[in-house]
Amino acid sequence: MKTPKRRPMLFTLLALLALAVLVACGAGAGPSAQDLEALKSQLALKDKEAAALKEQLAQAQKPSAPVAPVTVVQSGQLQPIPAGAQPTGWDTAESIRGGLKLLATYDSSGPNAWDPAAHPMVYYTSEGPAKEGSPGTNKLPGVQVIDAYSKQVIASRLFDLKNGTNGTPHTVGISPDGKYLYIAGGASDPEKLERILIINAQTLKLDMVLGLPAQRLHHAAGFKDWQGRDRVVIDNGFGATGGPHFVLDPKDRNRVVRAITYDNVRPMGHSYTAVDPTGKFMYISMGSDTIREGESYEAAMAKFDLETGKVTVIDGVGNHPIGVAFTADGKYTYVNDGTNSLTFKIDNATNKVVAKTSAAVIGPYGLRLNWDETQLWTVGKGEGSHNRGGALGLIDTREFRPNRETNQPFNLGGSASSIDHAILHPDPAVNEMWVSNMNGWETIVFDLNTKKTKAYIASPNGGDTHSGGFVKYDKDFKGELLIDMFGPQKPMYAMILEKAKAAAAK
């Protein structure tokens, strides 16, 4: 913008006075009272014009204001739950047993937050507070929507609940139909309940708020169970002490169909569950702070039958089980040990550990198989160590040892720090993994062909990311979850199984 030219007010005043003197002298007499009043009016008018011009100049010289983050202040003050309050109609025997409460519901209808016809496949991830070095200053929990091909952020929202502490959304879970998103919202006052925010994915408006005593939401993910029913698992807790966990029915107001508490699995370790390709068995870490520091492999995995509630204990998976991946044929389960930087292989028929190897990174967290299952990628978060890891490790599944054909680990660069999950892009032709980054401000895209970082997708408000998932939509916003932190959904497992069989036949 051009800076407007202006003359000093003193110059203008002198010019007017000189004009008045010339007029008076030309008339051969002093100015009349009427002339003086006219002159005063002209001077006052010029003063106003000069002041307006000065303000215009000041505005023009101001630096451009940054674009404000998109914030939804939707809930206002969450009111205290009255003593002796009656059931809400949402409660179930399992929600009551596990202590999960409905705090509020909202009208989440409205216009589409983005156009599914223009962006038929998207990636959801969370956005949390900005970390040191970030270009942003965000302090609120939020979500972001990224086009799966162009890698452009097409929508984002931040949520300020006003009542209590706004929390770090340490995940984004997605229902199997892509209708709902699940993030953490922080503690509420005065109940001191940790809030779980359920968001309408179509409008990105708040739909429900749940509350849980003491434990925070850590991970959430969608799946279809052994009967094809839509389900969402809510994992709570941090460190080596997890639970209770909940299985919700997103088709029935997100009501609880099963709670998994210490009465079901004890001890319950890090809150990183995973459901196998059949949708019937959930693998749950069994650990504790004491077990994490043990001198021998004392931790276990609980193979929890979602139909019967029966638990099979799989021993010998290190000290701090984190990260789970399943082969598409259902034969094997891989589990990381964050403390000892190992990866274990479980035979699902015998429920026994049949092999272990170095994870090729320090403090592994997430796990992800490639398309033909010849490569098992470990996410080097630095769990139980420096907690600032930014590299991937690679295990050759045919020999079950770290790959020896390339230098390891694979440093991601950018703001990669304390990376946690790797999500396989659902298009085999793209052949990418998208890595979340809980101490940085980017989603990191890793090329599985070149084994190098391909792109950095900056968070819109400079916040961190954790977990994520890909969903495809039709033009009417009917969606299908393809892959999230659990891994592929059933149709994707079928594609992977074909490629795995072809690779094994070579």
Short mmCIF file of C-alpha atoms in Angstrom, two decimals, residues 158-488:
data_model
loop_
_atom_site.label_atom_id
_atom_site.label_comp_id
_atom_site.label_asym_id
_atom_site.label_seq_id
_atom_site.Cartn_x
_atom_site.Cartn_y
_atom_site.Cartn_z
CA LEU A 158 -9.53 -25.16 18.28
CA PHE A 159 -11.80 -25.65 21.29
CA ASP A 160 -11.87 -23.42 24.35
CA LEU A 161 -14.19 -24.84 26.99
CA LYS A 162 -13.57 -21.92 29.36
CA ASN A 163 -14.39 -23.97 32.47
CA GLY A 164 -11.19 -25.49 33.78
CA THR A 165 -7.90 -26.35 32.15
CA ASN A 166 -7.69 -26.83 28.39
CA GLY A 167 -5.80 -30.03 27.80
CA THR A 168 -3.40 -31.43 25.25
CA PRO A 169 -5.30 -33.51 22.67
CA HIS A 170 -2.92 -36.42 22.82
CA THR A 171 -4.78 -38.20 20.03
CA VAL A 172 -7.50 -37.96 17.47
CA GLY A 173 -9.76 -40.99 17.23
CA ILE A 174 -12.14 -41.49 14.30
CA SER A 175 -15.35 -43.52 14.18
CA PRO A 176 -15.51 -46.18 11.44
CA ASP A 177 -18.02 -44.14 9.44
CA GLY A 178 -15.90 -40.97 9.71
CA LYS A 179 -18.72 -39.16 11.51
CA TYR A 180 -17.08 -38.44 14.86
CA LEU A 181 -13.65 -37.36 16.09
CA TYR A 182 -12.41 -37.90 19.66
CA ILE A 183 -9.84 -35.72 21.45
CA ALA A 184 -8.92 -34.82 25.03
CA GLY A 185 -10.18 -31.56 26.49
CA GLY A 186 -8.46 -31.21 29.85
CA ALA A 187 -9.81 -31.11 33.39
CA SER A 188 -13.16 -29.53 34.27
CA ASP A 189 -14.08 -27.55 37.34
CA PRO A 190 -15.44 -28.11 39.89
CA GLU A 191 -15.83 -31.89 39.34
CA LYS A 192 -12.17 -32.32 38.34
CA LEU A 193 -13.20 -34.73 35.60
CA GLU A 194 -10.90 -35.24 32.63
CA ARG A 195 -12.92 -34.33 29.56
CA ILE A 196 -13.24 -36.27 26.32
CA LEU A 197 -14.49 -34.14 23.42
CA ILE A 198 -16.56 -35.78 20.68
CA ILE A 199 -16.65 -33.65 17.53
CA ASN A 200 -18.91 -33.78 14.50
CA ALA A 201 -16.40 -34.33 11.66
CA GLN A 202 -18.69 -32.78 9.06
CA THR A 203 -19.09 -29.43 10.82
CA LEU A 204 -16.09 -29.63 13.21
CA LYS A 205 -18.46 -28.54 15.98
CA LEU A 206 -18.60 -30.03 19.44
CA ASP A 207 -21.25 -32.75 19.81
CA MET A 208 -20.66 -34.27 23.26
CA VAL A 209 -18.37 -33.97 26.28
CA LEU A 210 -17.64 -36.99 28.47
CA GLY A 211 -15.86 -36.92 31.81
CA LEU A 212 -13.66 -39.42 33.64
CA PRO A 213 -12.16 -39.14 37.14
CA ALA A 214 -8.37 -38.89 37.36
CA GLN A 215 -7.21 -40.52 34.12
CA ARG A 216 -6.78 -38.55 30.85
CA LEU A 217 -7.64 -39.68 27.35
CA HIS A 218 -4.45 -40.84 25.64
CA HIS A 219 -5.45 -42.78 22.51
CA ALA A 220 -8.67 -43.39 20.60
CA ALA A 221 -9.33 -45.40 17.45
CA GLY A 222 -12.16 -46.91 15.44
CA PHE A 223 -12.79 -50.49 14.34
CA LYS A 224 -15.50 -52.89 13.27
CA ASP A 225 -15.99 -55.79 15.64
CA TRP A 226 -16.33 -59.51 14.77
CA GLN A 227 -19.99 -58.91 13.92
CA GLY A 228 -19.32 -55.88 11.70
CA ARG A 229 -20.56 -53.34 14.25
CA ASP A 230 -18.97 -49.88 14.44
CA ARG A 231 -16.92 -49.41 17.58
CA VAL A 232 -14.51 -46.84 19.05
CA VAL A 233 -12.02 -47.62 21.80
CA ILE A 234 -11.06 -44.93 24.31
CA ASP A 235 -7.69 -45.53 26.04
CA ASN A 236 -7.00 -43.57 29.20
CA GLY A 237 -3.89 -43.06 31.29
CA PHE A 238 -0.22 -42.19 30.78
CA GLY A 239 3.15 -43.68 31.60
CA ALA A 240 3.06 -47.30 32.69
CA THR A 241 -0.36 -47.05 34.32
CA GLY A 242 -3.33 -47.17 32.00
CA GLY A 243 -7.07 -47.67 32.18
CA PRO A 244 -9.90 -47.81 32.46
CA HIS A 245 -10.54 -48.23 28.74
CA PHE A 246 -13.94 -48.04 27.07
CA VAL A 247 -15.54 -49.39 23.91
CA LEU A 248 -18.20 -47.01 22.55
CA ASP A 249 -20.99 -47.48 20.03
CA PRO A 250 -20.86 -44.41 17.75
CA LYS A 251 -24.19 -45.46 16.20
CA ASP A 252 -25.90 -45.24 19.60
CA ARG A 253 -24.98 -41.80 20.95
CA ASN A 254 -21.45 -43.01 21.73
CA ARG A 255 -22.73 -45.01 24.66
CA VAL A 256 -20.41 -47.46 26.43
CA VAL A 257 -20.85 -51.11 25.46
CA ARG A 258 -17.85 -52.35 27.42
CA ALA A 259 -15.56 -50.99 30.12
CA ILE A 260 -12.15 -52.60 30.66
CA THR A 261 -11.07 -51.91 34.21
CA TYR A 262 -8.63 -53.36 36.73
CA ASP A 263 -11.33 -55.94 37.48
CA ASN A 264 -10.75 -57.27 33.96
CA VAL A 265 -7.01 -56.73 33.41
CA ARG A 266 -4.51 -56.18 36.22
CA PRO A 267 -1.95 -54.73 36.14
CA MET A 268 -2.79 -52.48 33.22
CA GLY A 269 0.22 -50.84 31.61
CA HIS A 270 0.67 -48.15 28.99
CA SER A 271 -2.58 -47.04 27.37
CA TYR A 272 -1.89 -48.31 23.87
CA THR A 273 -4.47 -50.96 23.01
CA ALA A 274 -5.00 -52.47 19.55
CA VAL A 275 -7.75 -54.61 18.04
CA ASP A 276 -6.74 -57.51 15.79
CA PRO A 277 -7.94 -57.90 12.16
CA THR A 278 -10.90 -60.06 13.24
CA GLY A 279 -12.28 -57.29 15.46
CA LYS A 280 -12.67 -59.80 18.30
CA PHE A 281 -9.48 -59.54 20.31
CA MET A 282 -8.02 -56.43 21.91
CA TYR A 283 -4.37 -56.51 22.95
CA ILE A 284 -3.73 -54.56 26.16
CA SER A 285 -0.40 -53.79 27.80
CA MET A 286 0.09 -55.33 31.24
CA GLY A 287 2.68 -53.36 33.16
CA SER A 288 3.36 -50.88 35.93
CA ASP A 289 6.04 -48.47 37.09
CA THR A 290 7.65 -51.29 39.09
CA ILE A 291 7.59 -53.72 36.17
CA ARG A 292 9.04 -51.05 33.87
CA GLU A 293 12.11 -50.87 36.12
CA GLY A 294 12.38 -54.64 36.62
CA GLU A 295 15.57 -56.60 36.04
CA SER A 296 13.91 -59.24 33.87
CA TYR A 297 11.12 -59.37 31.28
CA GLU A 298 8.19 -59.09 33.65
CA ALA A 299 5.58 -57.37 31.47
CA ALA A 300 2.86 -59.12 29.48
CA MET A 301 0.12 -58.53 26.94
CA ALA A 302 -3.51 -59.29 27.71
CA LYS A 303 -5.42 -60.79 24.79
CA PHE A 304 -8.90 -59.63 25.71
CA ASP A 305 -11.90 -61.35 24.08
CA LEU A 306 -14.38 -58.55 23.34
CA GLU A 307 -17.23 -61.05 23.09
CA THR A 308 -16.74 -63.03 26.29
CA GLY A 309 -14.44 -60.84 28.38
CA LYS A 310 -11.98 -63.73 28.76
CA VAL A 311 -8.31 -62.75 29.11
CA THR A 312 -5.32 -64.71 27.83
CA VAL A 313 -2.01 -63.51 29.27
CA ILE A 314 1.01 -63.52 26.92
CA ASP A 315 4.19 -63.35 29.00
CA GLY A 316 7.71 -62.26 28.20
CA VAL A 317 7.24 -59.06 26.18
CA GLY A 318 9.84 -56.99 28.00
CA ASN A 319 9.21 -54.35 30.64
CA HIS A 320 7.15 -51.65 28.97
CA PRO A 321 4.97 -52.93 26.08
CA ILE A 322 4.02 -50.16 23.66
CA GLY A 323 3.01 -50.26 20.03
CA VAL A 324 1.23 -53.16 18.33
CA ALA A 325 1.01 -54.31 14.71
CA PHE A 326 -0.76 -57.33 13.23
CA THR A 327 -0.05 -59.34 10.09
CA ALA A 328 -2.99 -59.28 7.69
CA ASP A 329 -3.43 -63.06 7.90
CA GLY A 330 -3.86 -62.81 11.67
CA LYS A 331 -0.97 -65.18 12.40
CA TYR A 332 1.43 -62.82 14.16
CA THR A 333 1.40 -59.80 16.45
CA TYR A 334 4.39 -57.50 16.89
CA VAL A 335 4.92 -55.55 20.12
CA ASN A 336 7.54 -52.96 21.11
CA ASP A 337 9.27 -52.76 24.46
CA GLY A 338 9.94 -49.05 25.02
CA THR A 339 12.29 -49.60 27.92
CA ASN A 340 14.66 -52.13 26.36
CA SER A 341 14.32 -50.94 22.73
CA LEU A 342 13.24 -54.37 21.55
CA THR A 343 10.49 -55.69 19.30
CA PHE A 344 8.78 -59.03 20.04
CA LYS A 345 6.94 -61.43 17.70
CA ILE A 346 3.93 -63.32 19.06
CA ASP A 347 2.42 -66.42 17.48
CA ASN A 348 -1.32 -65.84 17.78
CA ALA A 349 -2.17 -69.55 17.59
CA THR A 350 -0.07 -70.46 20.62
CA ASN A 351 -0.10 -67.01 22.31
CA LYS A 352 3.63 -67.30 22.85
CA VAL A 353 6.56 -65.01 22.06
CA VAL A 354 8.51 -66.75 19.29
CA ALA A 355 11.22 -64.16 18.57
CA LYS A 356 12.67 -60.84 19.62
CA THR A 357 15.08 -58.37 18.02
CA SER A 358 16.49 -54.89 18.37
CA ALA A 359 13.97 -52.21 17.41
CA ALA A 360 16.77 -50.35 15.56
CA VAL A 361 15.85 -47.15 17.43
CA ILE A 362 16.02 -46.01 21.03
CA GLY A 363 12.73 -46.05 22.90
CA PRO A 364 10.37 -47.39 20.18
CA TYR A 365 6.73 -46.40 20.33
CA GLY A 366 4.51 -46.92 17.25
CA LEU A 367 4.84 -49.84 14.83
CA ARG A 368 3.80 -50.09 11.19
CA LEU A 369 4.11 -52.79 8.53
CA ASN A 370 4.59 -51.84 4.90
CA TRP A 371 2.26 -52.98 2.10
CA ASP A 372 3.76 -56.43 1.50
CA GLU A 373 4.70 -56.92 5.17
CA THR A 374 8.38 -57.44 4.44
CA GLN A 375 9.26 -54.33 6.45
CA LEU A 376 8.33 -53.48 10.02
CA TRP A 377 8.92 -49.80 10.82
CA THR A 378 9.55 -48.72 14.41
CA VAL A 379 8.94 -45.16 15.58
CA GLY A 380 11.86 -43.90 17.68
CA LYS A 381 10.24 -41.66 20.23
CA GLY A 382 12.89 -42.14 22.89
CA GLU A 383 10.33 -43.68 25.26
CA GLY A 384 11.84 -44.34 28.66
CA SER A 385 14.97 -42.49 27.56
CA HIS A 386 15.49 -38.92 26.28
CA ASN A 387 11.88 -38.79 24.94
CA ARG A 388 13.01 -36.56 22.07
CA GLY A 389 13.54 -39.12 19.35
CA GLY A 390 13.06 -38.15 15.72
CA ALA A 391 14.05 -41.25 13.72
CA LEU A 392 12.54 -44.43 12.30
CA GLY A 393 13.97 -47.93 12.52
CA LEU A 394 13.49 -50.78 10.04
CA ILE A 395 13.16 -54.50 10.79
CA ASP A 396 13.30 -57.11 8.03
CA THR A 397 10.35 -59.39 8.90
CA ARG A 398 11.67 -62.33 6.83
CA GLU A 399 14.80 -62.59 8.97
CA PHE A 400 13.31 -60.71 11.91
CA ARG A 401 16.30 -58.53 12.54
CA PRO A 402 17.15 -54.88 11.76
CA ASN A 403 17.57 -54.28 8.04
CA ARG A 404 21.26 -54.35 7.07
CA GLU A 405 21.00 -52.99 3.57
CA THR A 406 20.79 -49.31 4.57
CA ASN A 407 22.19 -47.10 7.29
CA GLN A 408 19.96 -46.79 10.33
CA PRO A 409 18.16 -45.07 11.89
CA PHE A 410 16.32 -42.87 9.37
CA ASN A 411 16.36 -39.32 10.73
CA LEU A 412 13.23 -37.39 9.79
CA GLY A 413 14.54 -33.83 10.19
CA GLY A 414 12.34 -30.75 10.44
CA SER A 415 10.75 -30.36 13.86
CA ALA A 416 10.69 -34.14 14.43
CA SER A 417 10.99 -34.65 18.17
CA SER A 418 9.25 -37.23 20.33
CA ILE A 419 7.58 -38.77 17.28
CA ASP A 420 5.03 -41.43 18.17
CA HIS A 421 2.78 -42.92 15.45
CA ALA A 422 3.27 -43.85 11.80
CA ILE A 423 0.11 -44.15 9.69
CA LEU A 424 0.35 -45.95 6.33
CA HIS A 425 -1.17 -43.96 3.47
CA PRO A 426 -4.09 -46.06 2.13
CA ASP A 427 -3.06 -45.68 -1.51
CA PRO A 428 -0.32 -48.25 -2.34
CA ALA A 429 0.79 -46.16 -5.33
CA VAL A 430 1.66 -43.29 -2.98
CA ASN A 431 3.63 -45.60 -0.62
CA GLU A 432 3.99 -43.14 2.26
CA MET A 433 3.85 -43.14 6.04
CA TRP A 434 2.57 -40.06 7.85
CA VAL A 435 4.29 -39.60 11.20
CA SER A 436 2.85 -37.64 14.12
CA ASN A 437 5.10 -35.43 16.14
CA MET A 438 4.19 -34.60 19.74
CA ASN A 439 7.08 -32.24 20.42
CA GLY A 440 7.10 -30.49 17.03
CA TRP A 441 4.67 -28.62 14.84
CA GLU A 442 4.47 -30.68 11.67
CA THR A 443 3.05 -33.90 10.30
CA ILE A 444 6.01 -35.63 8.65
CA VAL A 445 5.54 -37.57 5.40
CA PHE A 446 8.04 -40.39 4.87
CA ASP A 447 8.55 -41.96 1.42
CA LEU A 448 8.79 -45.75 1.69
CA ASN A 449 10.36 -45.99 -1.78
CA THR A 450 13.29 -43.68 -1.15
CA LYS A 451 13.32 -44.13 2.65
CA LYS A 452 13.55 -40.37 3.05
CA THR A 453 11.34 -37.59 4.35
CA LYS A 454 9.12 -36.37 1.54
CA ALA A 455 7.22 -33.44 3.07
CA TYR A 456 6.53 -31.47 6.23
CA ILE A 457 2.92 -30.39 6.74
CA ALA A 458 2.88 -27.45 9.16
CA SER A 459 0.13 -27.36 11.78
CA PRO A 460 -2.13 -24.35 11.09
CA ASN A 461 -1.68 -22.84 14.56
CA GLY A 462 1.83 -24.06 15.32
CA GLY A 463 0.71 -26.86 17.62
CA ASP A 464 1.98 -30.41 18.05
CA THR A 465 0.37 -33.56 16.63
CA HIS A 466 -0.36 -37.03 17.95
CA SER A 467 -1.87 -39.99 16.14
CA GLY A 468 -4.09 -39.70 13.06
CA GLY A 469 -6.06 -41.55 10.43
CA PHE A 470 -7.21 -41.54 6.81
CA VAL A 471 -10.89 -41.41 5.84
CA LYS A 472 -12.55 -41.39 2.42
CA TYR A 473 -15.86 -39.58 1.86
CA ASP A 474 -18.44 -39.32 -0.88
CA LYS A 475 -19.95 -35.98 -1.89
CA ASP A 476 -22.73 -36.41 0.72
CA PHE A 477 -20.16 -36.78 3.53
CA LYS A 478 -20.69 -40.51 4.01
CA GLY A 479 -17.34 -41.76 5.17
CA GLU A 480 -15.23 -44.84 5.70
CA LEU A 481 -12.23 -45.05 8.00
CA LEU A 482 -9.36 -46.72 6.13
CA ILE A 483 -6.34 -46.69 8.45
CA ASP A 484 -5.59 -45.14 11.86
CA MET A 485 -3.20 -45.75 14.76
CA PHE A 486 -4.56 -49.32 15.16
CA GLY A 487 -3.53 -50.01 11.60
CA PRO A 488 -5.61 -50.91 8.55
#
